[in-house]
Short mmCIF file of C-alpha atoms in Angstrom, two decimals:
data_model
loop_
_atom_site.label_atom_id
_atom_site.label_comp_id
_atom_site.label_asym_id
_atom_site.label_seq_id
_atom_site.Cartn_x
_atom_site.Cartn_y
_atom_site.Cartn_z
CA UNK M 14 -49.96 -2.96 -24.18
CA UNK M 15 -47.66 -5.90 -24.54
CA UNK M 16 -47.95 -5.70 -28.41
CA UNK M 17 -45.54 -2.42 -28.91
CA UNK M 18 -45.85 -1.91 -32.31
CA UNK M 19 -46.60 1.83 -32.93
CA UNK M 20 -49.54 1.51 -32.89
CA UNK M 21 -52.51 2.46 -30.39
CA UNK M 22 -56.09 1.68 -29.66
CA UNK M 23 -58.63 3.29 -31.82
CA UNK M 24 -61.04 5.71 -30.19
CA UNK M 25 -63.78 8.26 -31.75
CA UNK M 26 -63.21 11.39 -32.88
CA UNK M 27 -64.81 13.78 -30.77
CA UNK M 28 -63.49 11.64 -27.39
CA UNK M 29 -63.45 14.35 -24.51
CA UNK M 30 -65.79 13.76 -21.55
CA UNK M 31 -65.50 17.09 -19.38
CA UNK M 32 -68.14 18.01 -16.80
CA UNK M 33 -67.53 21.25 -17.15
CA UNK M 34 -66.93 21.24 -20.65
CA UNK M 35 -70.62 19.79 -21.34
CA UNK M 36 -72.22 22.11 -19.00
CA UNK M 37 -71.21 25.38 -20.74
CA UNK M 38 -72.43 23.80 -24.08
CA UNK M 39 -75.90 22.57 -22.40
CA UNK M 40 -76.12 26.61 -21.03
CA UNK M 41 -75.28 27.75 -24.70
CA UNK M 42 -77.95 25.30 -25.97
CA UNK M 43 -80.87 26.98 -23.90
CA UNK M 44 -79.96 30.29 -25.53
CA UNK M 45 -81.81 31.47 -28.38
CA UNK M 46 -79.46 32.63 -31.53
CA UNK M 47 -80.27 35.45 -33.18
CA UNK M 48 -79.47 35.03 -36.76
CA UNK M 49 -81.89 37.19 -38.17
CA UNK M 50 -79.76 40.20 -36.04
CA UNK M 51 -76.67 38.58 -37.14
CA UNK M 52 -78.31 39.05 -40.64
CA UNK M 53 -79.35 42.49 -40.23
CA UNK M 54 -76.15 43.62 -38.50
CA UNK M 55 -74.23 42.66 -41.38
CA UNK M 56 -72.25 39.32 -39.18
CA UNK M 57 -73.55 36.79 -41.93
CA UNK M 58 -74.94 37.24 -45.63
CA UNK M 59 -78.39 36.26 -46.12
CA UNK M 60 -77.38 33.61 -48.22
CA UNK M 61 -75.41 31.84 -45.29
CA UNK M 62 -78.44 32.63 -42.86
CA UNK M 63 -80.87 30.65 -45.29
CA UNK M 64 -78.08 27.92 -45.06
CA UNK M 65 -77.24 27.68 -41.50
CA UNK M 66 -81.59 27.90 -40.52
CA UNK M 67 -81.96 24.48 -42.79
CA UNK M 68 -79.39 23.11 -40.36
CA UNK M 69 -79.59 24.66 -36.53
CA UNK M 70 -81.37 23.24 -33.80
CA UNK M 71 -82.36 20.54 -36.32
CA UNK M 72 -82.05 16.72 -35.95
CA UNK M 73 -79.54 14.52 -36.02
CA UNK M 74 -81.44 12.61 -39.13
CA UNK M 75 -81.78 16.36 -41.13
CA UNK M 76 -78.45 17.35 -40.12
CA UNK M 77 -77.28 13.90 -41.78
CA UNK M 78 -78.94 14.55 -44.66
CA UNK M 79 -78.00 17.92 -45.40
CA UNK M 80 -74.62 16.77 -44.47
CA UNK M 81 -74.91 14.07 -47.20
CA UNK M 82 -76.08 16.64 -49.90
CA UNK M 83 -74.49 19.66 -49.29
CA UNK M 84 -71.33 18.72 -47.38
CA UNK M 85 -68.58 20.40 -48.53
CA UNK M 86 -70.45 24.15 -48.72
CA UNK M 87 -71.57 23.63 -45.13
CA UNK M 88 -67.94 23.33 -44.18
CA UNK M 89 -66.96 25.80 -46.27
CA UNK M 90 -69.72 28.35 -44.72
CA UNK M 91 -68.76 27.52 -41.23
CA UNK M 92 -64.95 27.92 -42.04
CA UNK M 93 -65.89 31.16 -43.59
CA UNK M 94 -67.60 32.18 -40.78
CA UNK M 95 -64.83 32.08 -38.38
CA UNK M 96 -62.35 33.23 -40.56
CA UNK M 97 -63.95 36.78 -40.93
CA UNK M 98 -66.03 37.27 -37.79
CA UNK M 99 -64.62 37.75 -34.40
CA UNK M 100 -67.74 38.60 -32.07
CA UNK M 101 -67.71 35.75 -29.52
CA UNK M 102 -71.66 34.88 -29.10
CA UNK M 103 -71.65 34.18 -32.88
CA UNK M 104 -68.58 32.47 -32.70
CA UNK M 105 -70.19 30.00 -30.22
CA UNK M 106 -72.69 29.23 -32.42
CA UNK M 107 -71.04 28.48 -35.29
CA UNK M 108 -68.43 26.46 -33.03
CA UNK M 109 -71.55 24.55 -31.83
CA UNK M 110 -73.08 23.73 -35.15
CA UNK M 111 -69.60 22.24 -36.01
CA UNK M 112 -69.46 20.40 -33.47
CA UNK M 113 -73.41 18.79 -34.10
CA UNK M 114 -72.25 18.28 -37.67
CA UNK M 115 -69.13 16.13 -36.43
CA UNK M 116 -70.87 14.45 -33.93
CA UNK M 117 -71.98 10.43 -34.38
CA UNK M 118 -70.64 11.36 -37.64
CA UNK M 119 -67.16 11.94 -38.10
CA UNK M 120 -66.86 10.74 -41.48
CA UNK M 121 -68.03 14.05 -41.69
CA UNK M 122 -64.85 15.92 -41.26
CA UNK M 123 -63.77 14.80 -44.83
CA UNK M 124 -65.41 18.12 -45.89
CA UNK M 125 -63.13 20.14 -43.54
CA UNK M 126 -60.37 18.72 -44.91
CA UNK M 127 -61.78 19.29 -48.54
CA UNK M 128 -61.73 22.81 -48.21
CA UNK M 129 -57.81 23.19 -47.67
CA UNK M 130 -58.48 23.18 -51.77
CA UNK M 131 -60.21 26.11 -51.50
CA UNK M 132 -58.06 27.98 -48.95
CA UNK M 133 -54.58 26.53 -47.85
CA UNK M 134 -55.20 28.17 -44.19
CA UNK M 135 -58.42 25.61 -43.98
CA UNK M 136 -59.77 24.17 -42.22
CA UNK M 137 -56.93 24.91 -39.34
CA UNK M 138 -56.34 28.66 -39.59
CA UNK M 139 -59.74 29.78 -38.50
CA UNK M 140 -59.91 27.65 -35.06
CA UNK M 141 -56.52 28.56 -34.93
CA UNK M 142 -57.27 31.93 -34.52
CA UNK M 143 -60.38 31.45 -31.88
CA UNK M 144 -57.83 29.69 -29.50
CA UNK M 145 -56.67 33.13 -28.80
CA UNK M 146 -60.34 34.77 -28.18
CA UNK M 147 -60.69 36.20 -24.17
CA UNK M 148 -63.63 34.01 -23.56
CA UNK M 149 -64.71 31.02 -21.15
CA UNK M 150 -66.40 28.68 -23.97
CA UNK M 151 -64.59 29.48 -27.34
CA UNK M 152 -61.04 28.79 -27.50
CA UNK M 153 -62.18 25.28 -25.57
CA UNK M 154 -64.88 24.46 -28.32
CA UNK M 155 -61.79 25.56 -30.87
CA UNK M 156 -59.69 23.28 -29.29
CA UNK M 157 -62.10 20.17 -28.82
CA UNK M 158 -62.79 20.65 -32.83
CA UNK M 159 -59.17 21.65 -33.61
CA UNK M 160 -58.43 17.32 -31.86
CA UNK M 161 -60.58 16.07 -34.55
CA UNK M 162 -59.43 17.82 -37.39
CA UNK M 163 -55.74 16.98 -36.16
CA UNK M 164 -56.45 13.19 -35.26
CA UNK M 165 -58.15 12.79 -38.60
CA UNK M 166 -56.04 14.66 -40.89
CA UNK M 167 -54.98 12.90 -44.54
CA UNK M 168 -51.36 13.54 -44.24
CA UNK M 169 -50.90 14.52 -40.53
CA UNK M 170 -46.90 15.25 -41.70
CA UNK M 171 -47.88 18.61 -43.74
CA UNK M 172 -50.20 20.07 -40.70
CA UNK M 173 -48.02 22.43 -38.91
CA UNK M 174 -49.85 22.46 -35.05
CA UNK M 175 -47.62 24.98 -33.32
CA UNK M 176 -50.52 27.22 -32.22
CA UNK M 177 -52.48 24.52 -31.13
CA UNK M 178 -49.62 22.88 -28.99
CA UNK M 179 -48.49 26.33 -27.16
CA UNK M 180 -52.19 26.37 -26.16
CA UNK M 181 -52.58 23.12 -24.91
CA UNK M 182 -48.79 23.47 -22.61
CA UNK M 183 -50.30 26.45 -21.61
CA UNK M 184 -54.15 25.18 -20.34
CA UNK M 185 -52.11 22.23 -18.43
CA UNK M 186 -50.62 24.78 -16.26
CA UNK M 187 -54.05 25.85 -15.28
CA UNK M 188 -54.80 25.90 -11.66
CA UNK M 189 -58.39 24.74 -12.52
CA UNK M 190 -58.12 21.07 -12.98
CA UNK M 191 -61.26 20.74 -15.33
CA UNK M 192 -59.25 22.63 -18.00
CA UNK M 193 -56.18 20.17 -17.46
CA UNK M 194 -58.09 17.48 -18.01
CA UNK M 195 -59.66 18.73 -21.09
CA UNK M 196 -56.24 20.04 -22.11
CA UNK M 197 -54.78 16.47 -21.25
CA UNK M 198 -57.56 14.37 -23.09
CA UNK M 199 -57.05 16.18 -26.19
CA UNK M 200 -53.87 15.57 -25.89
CA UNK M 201 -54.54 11.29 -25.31
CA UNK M 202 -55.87 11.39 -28.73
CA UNK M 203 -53.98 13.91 -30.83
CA UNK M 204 -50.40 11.82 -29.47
CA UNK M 205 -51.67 8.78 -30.68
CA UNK M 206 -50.96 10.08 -34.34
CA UNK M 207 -47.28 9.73 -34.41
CA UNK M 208 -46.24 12.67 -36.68
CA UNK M 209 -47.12 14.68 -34.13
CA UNK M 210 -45.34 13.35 -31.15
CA UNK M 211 -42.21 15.34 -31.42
CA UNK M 212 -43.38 18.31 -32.46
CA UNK M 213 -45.54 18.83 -29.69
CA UNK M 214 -42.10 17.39 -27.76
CA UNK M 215 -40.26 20.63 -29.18
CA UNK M 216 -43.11 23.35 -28.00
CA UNK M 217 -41.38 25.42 -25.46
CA UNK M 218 -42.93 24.15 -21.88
CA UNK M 219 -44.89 21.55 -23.22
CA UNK M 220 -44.02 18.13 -22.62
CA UNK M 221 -42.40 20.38 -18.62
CA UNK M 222 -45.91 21.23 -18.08
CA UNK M 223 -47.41 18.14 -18.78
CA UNK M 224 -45.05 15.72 -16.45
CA UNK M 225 -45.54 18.79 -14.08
CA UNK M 226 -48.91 17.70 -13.28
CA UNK M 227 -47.59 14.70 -11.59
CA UNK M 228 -45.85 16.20 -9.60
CA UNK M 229 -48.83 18.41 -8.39
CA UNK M 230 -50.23 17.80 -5.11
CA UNK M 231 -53.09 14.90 -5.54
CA UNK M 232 -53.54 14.80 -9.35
CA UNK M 233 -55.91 11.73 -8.92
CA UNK M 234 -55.51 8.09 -9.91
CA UNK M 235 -57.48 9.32 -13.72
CA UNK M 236 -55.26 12.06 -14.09
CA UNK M 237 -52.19 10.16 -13.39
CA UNK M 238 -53.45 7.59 -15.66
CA UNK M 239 -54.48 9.78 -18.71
CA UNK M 240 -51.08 12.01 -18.46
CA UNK M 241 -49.22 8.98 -18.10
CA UNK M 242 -50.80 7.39 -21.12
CA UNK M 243 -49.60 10.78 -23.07
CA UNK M 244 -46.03 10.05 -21.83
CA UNK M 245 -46.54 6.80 -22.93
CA UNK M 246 -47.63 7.57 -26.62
CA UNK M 247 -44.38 10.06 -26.60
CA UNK M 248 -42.16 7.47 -25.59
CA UNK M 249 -42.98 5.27 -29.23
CA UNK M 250 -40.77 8.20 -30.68
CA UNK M 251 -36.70 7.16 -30.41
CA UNK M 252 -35.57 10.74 -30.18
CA UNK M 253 -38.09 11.12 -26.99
CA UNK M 254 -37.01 7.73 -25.57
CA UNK M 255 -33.15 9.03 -25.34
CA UNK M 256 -34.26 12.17 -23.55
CA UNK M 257 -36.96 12.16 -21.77
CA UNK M 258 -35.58 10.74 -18.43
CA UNK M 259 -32.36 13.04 -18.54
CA UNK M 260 -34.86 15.97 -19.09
CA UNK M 261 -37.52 15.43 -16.83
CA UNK M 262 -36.08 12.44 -14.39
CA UNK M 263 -39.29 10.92 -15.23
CA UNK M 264 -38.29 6.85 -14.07
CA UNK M 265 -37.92 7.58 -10.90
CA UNK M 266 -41.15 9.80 -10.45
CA UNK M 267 -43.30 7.21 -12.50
CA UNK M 268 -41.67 4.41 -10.33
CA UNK M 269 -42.66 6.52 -7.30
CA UNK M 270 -46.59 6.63 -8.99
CA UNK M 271 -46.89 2.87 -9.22
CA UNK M 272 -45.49 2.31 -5.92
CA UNK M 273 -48.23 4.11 -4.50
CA UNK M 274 -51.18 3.35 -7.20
CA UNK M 275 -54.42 2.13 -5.87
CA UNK M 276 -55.37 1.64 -9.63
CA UNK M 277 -54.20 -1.45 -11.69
CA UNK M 278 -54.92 1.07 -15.12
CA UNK M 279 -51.89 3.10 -13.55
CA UNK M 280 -49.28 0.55 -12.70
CA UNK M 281 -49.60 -0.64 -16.25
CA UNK M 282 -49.33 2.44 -18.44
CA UNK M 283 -46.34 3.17 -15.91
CA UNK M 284 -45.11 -0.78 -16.92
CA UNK M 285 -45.82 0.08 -20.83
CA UNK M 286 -43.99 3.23 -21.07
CA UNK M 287 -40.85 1.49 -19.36
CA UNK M 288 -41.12 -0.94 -22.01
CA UNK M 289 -40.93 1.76 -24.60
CA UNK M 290 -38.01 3.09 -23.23
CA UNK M 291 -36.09 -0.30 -22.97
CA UNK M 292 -36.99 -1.02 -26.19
CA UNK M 293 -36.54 2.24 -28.11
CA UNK M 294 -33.76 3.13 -26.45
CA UNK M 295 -31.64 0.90 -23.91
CA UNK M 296 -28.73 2.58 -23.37
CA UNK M 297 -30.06 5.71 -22.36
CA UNK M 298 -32.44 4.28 -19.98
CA UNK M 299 -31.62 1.01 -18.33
CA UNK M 300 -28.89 2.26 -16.12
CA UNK M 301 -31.45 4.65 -14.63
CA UNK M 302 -33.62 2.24 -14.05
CA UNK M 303 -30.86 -0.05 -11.95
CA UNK M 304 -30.33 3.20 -9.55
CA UNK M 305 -34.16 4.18 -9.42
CA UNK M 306 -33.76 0.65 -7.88
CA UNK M 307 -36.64 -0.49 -10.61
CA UNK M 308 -35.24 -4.36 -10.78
CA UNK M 309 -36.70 -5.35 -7.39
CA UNK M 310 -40.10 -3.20 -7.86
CA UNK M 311 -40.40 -5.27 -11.14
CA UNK M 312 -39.72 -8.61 -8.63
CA UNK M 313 -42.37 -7.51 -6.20
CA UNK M 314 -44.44 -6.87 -8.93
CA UNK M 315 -44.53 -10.27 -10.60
CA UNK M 316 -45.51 -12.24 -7.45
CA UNK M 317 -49.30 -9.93 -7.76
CA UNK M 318 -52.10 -11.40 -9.50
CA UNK M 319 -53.37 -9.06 -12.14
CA UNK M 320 -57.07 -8.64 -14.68
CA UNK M 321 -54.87 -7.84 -17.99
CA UNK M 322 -52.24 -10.40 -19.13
CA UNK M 323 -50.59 -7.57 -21.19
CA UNK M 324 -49.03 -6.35 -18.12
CA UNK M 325 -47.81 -9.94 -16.90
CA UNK M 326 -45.95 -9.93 -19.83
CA UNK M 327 -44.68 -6.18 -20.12
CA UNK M 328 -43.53 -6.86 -16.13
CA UNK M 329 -41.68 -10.13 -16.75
CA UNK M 330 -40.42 -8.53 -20.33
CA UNK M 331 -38.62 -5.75 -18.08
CA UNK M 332 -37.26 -7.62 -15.13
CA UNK M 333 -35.53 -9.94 -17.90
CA UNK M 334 -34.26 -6.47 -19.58
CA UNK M 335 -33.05 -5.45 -16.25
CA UNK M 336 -31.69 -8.65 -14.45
CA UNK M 337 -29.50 -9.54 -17.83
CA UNK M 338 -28.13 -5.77 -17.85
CA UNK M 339 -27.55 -5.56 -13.92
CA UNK M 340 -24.79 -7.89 -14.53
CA UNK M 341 -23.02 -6.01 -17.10
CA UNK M 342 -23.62 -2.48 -15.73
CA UNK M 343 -20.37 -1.14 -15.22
CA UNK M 344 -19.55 1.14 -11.73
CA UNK M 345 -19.16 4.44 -13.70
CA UNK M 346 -22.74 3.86 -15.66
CA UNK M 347 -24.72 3.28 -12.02
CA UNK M 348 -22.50 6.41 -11.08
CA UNK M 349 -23.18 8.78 -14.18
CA UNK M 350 -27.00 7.66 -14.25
CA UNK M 351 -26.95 8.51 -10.17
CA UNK M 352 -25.73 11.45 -10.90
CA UNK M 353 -28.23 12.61 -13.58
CA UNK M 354 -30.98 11.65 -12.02
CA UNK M 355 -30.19 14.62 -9.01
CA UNK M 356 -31.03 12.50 -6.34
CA UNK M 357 -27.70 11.54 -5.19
CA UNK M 358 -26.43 9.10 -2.44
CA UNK M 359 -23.87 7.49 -0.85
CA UNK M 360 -23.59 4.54 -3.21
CA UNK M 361 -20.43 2.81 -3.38
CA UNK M 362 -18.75 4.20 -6.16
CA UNK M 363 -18.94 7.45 -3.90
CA UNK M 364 -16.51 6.46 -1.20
CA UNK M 365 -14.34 4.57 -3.24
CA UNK M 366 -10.63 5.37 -3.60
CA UNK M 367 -10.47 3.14 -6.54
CA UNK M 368 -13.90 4.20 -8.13
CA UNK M 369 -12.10 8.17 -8.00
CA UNK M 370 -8.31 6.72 -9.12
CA UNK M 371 -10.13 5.42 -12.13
CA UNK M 372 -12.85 7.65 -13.42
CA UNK M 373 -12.14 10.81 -11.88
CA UNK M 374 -10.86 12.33 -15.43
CA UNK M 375 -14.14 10.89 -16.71
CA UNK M 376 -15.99 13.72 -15.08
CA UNK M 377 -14.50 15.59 -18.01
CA UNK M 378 -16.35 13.67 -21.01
CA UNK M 379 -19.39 15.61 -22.98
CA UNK M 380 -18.00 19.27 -22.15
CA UNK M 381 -17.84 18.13 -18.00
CA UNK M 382 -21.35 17.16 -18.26
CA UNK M 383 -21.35 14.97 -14.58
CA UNK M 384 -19.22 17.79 -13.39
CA UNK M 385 -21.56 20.34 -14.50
CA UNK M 386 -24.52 18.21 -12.94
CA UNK M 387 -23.08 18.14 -9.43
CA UNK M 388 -22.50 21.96 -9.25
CA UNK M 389 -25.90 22.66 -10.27
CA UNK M 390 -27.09 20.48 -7.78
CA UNK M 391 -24.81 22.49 -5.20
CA UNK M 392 -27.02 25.53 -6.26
CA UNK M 393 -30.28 23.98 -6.70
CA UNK M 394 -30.42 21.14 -4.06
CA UNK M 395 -32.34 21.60 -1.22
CA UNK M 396 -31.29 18.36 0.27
CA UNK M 397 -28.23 17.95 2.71
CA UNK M 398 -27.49 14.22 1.14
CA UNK M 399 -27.54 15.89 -2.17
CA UNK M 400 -25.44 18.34 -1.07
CA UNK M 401 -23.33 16.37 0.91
CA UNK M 402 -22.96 13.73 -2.00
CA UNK M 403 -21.87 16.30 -4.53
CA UNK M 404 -19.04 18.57 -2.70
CA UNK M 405 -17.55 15.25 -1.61
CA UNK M 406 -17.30 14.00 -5.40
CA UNK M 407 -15.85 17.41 -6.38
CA UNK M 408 -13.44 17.25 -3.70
CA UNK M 409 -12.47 13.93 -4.91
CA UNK M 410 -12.29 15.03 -8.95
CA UNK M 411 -10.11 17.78 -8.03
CA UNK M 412 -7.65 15.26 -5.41
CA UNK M 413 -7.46 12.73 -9.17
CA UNK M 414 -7.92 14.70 -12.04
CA UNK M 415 -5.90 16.24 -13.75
CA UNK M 416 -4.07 19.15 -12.03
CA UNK M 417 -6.62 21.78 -14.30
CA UNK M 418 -9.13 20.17 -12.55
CA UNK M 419 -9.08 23.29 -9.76
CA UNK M 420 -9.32 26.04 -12.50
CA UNK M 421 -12.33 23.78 -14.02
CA UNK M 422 -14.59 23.99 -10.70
CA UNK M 423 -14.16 27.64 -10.58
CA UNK M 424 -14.98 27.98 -13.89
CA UNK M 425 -18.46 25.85 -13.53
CA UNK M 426 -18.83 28.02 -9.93
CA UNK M 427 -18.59 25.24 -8.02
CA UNK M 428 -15.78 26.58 -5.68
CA UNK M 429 -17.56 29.27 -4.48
CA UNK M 430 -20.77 27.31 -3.34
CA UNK M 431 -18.36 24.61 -1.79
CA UNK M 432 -17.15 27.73 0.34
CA UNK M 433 -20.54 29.05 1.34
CA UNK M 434 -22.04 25.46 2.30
CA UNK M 435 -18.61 25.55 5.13
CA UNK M 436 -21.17 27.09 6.91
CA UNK M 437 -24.59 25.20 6.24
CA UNK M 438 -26.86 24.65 8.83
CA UNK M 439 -26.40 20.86 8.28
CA UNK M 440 -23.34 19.58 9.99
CA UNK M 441 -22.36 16.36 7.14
CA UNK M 442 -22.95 19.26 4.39
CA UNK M 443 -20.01 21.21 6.29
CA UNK M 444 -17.57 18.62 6.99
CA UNK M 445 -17.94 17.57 2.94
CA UNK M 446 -17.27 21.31 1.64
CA UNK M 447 -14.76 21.33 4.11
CA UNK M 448 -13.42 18.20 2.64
CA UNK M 449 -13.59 19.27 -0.53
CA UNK M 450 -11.73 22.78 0.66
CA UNK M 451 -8.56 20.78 1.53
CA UNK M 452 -8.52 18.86 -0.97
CA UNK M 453 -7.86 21.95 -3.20
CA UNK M 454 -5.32 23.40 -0.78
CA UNK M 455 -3.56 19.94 -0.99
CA UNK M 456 -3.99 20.32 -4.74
CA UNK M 457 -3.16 23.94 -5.33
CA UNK M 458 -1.72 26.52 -2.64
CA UNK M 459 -4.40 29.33 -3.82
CA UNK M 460 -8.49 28.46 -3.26
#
């Protein structure tokens, strides 16, 4: 991963391996179809019943043939198929003869795409619609077949994925793990076509649910590895790079990961997508790597012997980014990127009279964005350092700020939390909201 050109190792089409994906196919397989019924009932004309018995249940040699010869109406029929009928037990059928069709052969999907000149909706709209379908097997075999169409699309910036992408942030919330991994594997190979990494970035819950399944209980060194591969295909995206760590905190979690990985596969994807945020976008990410304290895990990982030289070199590439940037990282940077990372200590900068004399009206930049951060943090913390941490700063912005500085914390609601945590179980957390209490009465005669 050394080379980080945006670019990505090629894998097939059809890629995901899921237990208990293949097992509800194999049961489906043992099932007889009744097309004849299907026929008779009306589901299918008797025209696309002659078609579809030349093809089912045939071999992969006849189904290459036919695929050869009559291509484009096969997709077509299939595509046709799904777009009118909505019984599920046909639906898996049809699902399942795509799927043959595509498989060992994905220069087959050319026809798919061929048929967008017949319909505008194709080939998307139909599987589209089956991700919706209250059944165990369909929306999944949708899904698996929607990944190849995606990954294989002719001009991946005119395919508009939304439905697709709300399904998959909502399958990695699953509490059954098999569907997260299928969820997540589509995923590995639909983010490694870059017109598509930010607009799956911009579903609503989707890139919270995926880093959410690291912070699961136990996710398992291949889980780790294939969400953090996702993350790492996001992170080749610029707009991602700037965010993604102010969002989701996600350098000091992934630090956490490769602390603790047993698997070398881990610690490097970790190493690459660190890499992609130094080099996409430095300023919004090497100061929170200096707190997350990444510099000396970068040091203790250089001394290790490891299998794949692109690490060695993504490793050493980092500790240079970090060890040249250490030295010009200015106190109120290691403070700000402290502060947004939510997992706040007593640093230096914290009990420092001159730190406060000099940056306290700082806390005032980007619409009070620090100051904002620390009274959330109040609210949300659940830690007494955290909470300790942040009513001393805003006891010492309102003792050197400027003197609206009091009318500011009650306007954020800050002052009243400071007043409830005077009587917090934790006996640091009082003294500090105490603290801070003075502070304002020095400050201003009303609180």
């Amino acid at each position: 991963m050394a080379d980080n050109q945006d670019a990505v190792p090629e894998v097939p089409l059809a890629l995901v391996s899921n237990q208990y994906y293949e097992t509800k196919i194999a049961q489906m397989r043992n099932r007889p179809v009744p097309w004849e019924g299907y026929q008779r009932a009306n589901l299918i004309t008797s025209e696309q019943l002659d078609l579809i018995q030349r093809i089912d249940n045939k071999s992969p040699q006849v189904i290459k043939e036919l695929a050869d010869e009559r291509g484009d109406t096969y997709a077509n029929l299939y595509l046709q198929i799904l777009d009118t009928l909505n019984r599920p037990d046909t639906i898996q059928h049809v699902l399942l003869l795509i799927e043959d069709f595509l498989t060992d052969h994905e220069e087959n999907v050319q026809y798919f795409h061929h048929a967008s000149g017949n319909k505008p909706t194709y080939p998307f709209g139909p599987l589209f619609k089956h991700l919706r379908v209250n059944d165990d097997i369909v929306p999944l075999q949708a899904s698996k077949i929607l990944t190849i169409f995606a990954s294989s699309a002719p001009s991946p910036s005119m395919v508009d994925l939304s439905p697709y992408f709300n399904w998959i942030a909502t399958q990695v919330q699953s509490e059954d793990l098999r569907i997260v991994d299928l969820a997540v594997q589509e995923l590995e190979s639909i983010l490694r076509v870059r017109e598509y990494r930010l607009p799956f970035w911009e579903t609503p819950k989707a890139a919270e649910s995926l880093i959410h399944v690291l912070r699961r209980t136990s996710p398992g060194p291949q889980m780790q590895y294939q969400v953090i591969f996702c993350i790492w295909l996001l992170t080749f995206d610029a707009q991602i790079a700037s965010t993604i760590n102010r969002q989701y905190d996600i350098i000091p979690l992934l630090i956490d990961i490769a602390k603790s990985a047993l698997k070398e596969k881990v610690i490097r994807v970790v190493i690459a997508s660190f890499r992609n945020l130094v080099e996409k976008q430095p300023e919004s990410n090497l100061a929170a790597m200096l707190v997350a304290k990444l510099l000396p895990f970068t040091e203790n990982l250089s001394t290790r012997k490891w299998s794949d030289t692109d690490i060695v070199e993504d490793i050493e590439y980092l500790k240079a980014e970090l060890e040249e940037n250490f030295h010009s990282l200015s106190t109120f940077e290691e403070y700000s990127s402290e502060v947004e990372t939510g997992k706040l200590n007593w640093s230096p900068p914290h009990k420092s009279e001159v730190f406060w004399k000099e940056n306290a009206q700082r806390l005032n930049e980007q619409d009070y964005r620090l100051l904002r951060i620390l009274a959330r943090l109040l609210s949300t913390s659940q830690s007494p350092l955290v909470l300790s941490v942040a009513a001393h700063d805003i006891g010492q912005y309102v003792k050197y700020s400027s003197k609206d500085a009091k009318k500011i914390v009650q306007e954020i609601g800050a002052k009243q939390r400071i007043m409830e945590l005077m009587t917090h179980e934790d006996q640091d957390v009082r003294y500090q909201a105490l603290s801070a209490v003075q502070k304002y009465m020095t400050n201003a005669w009303e609180f």
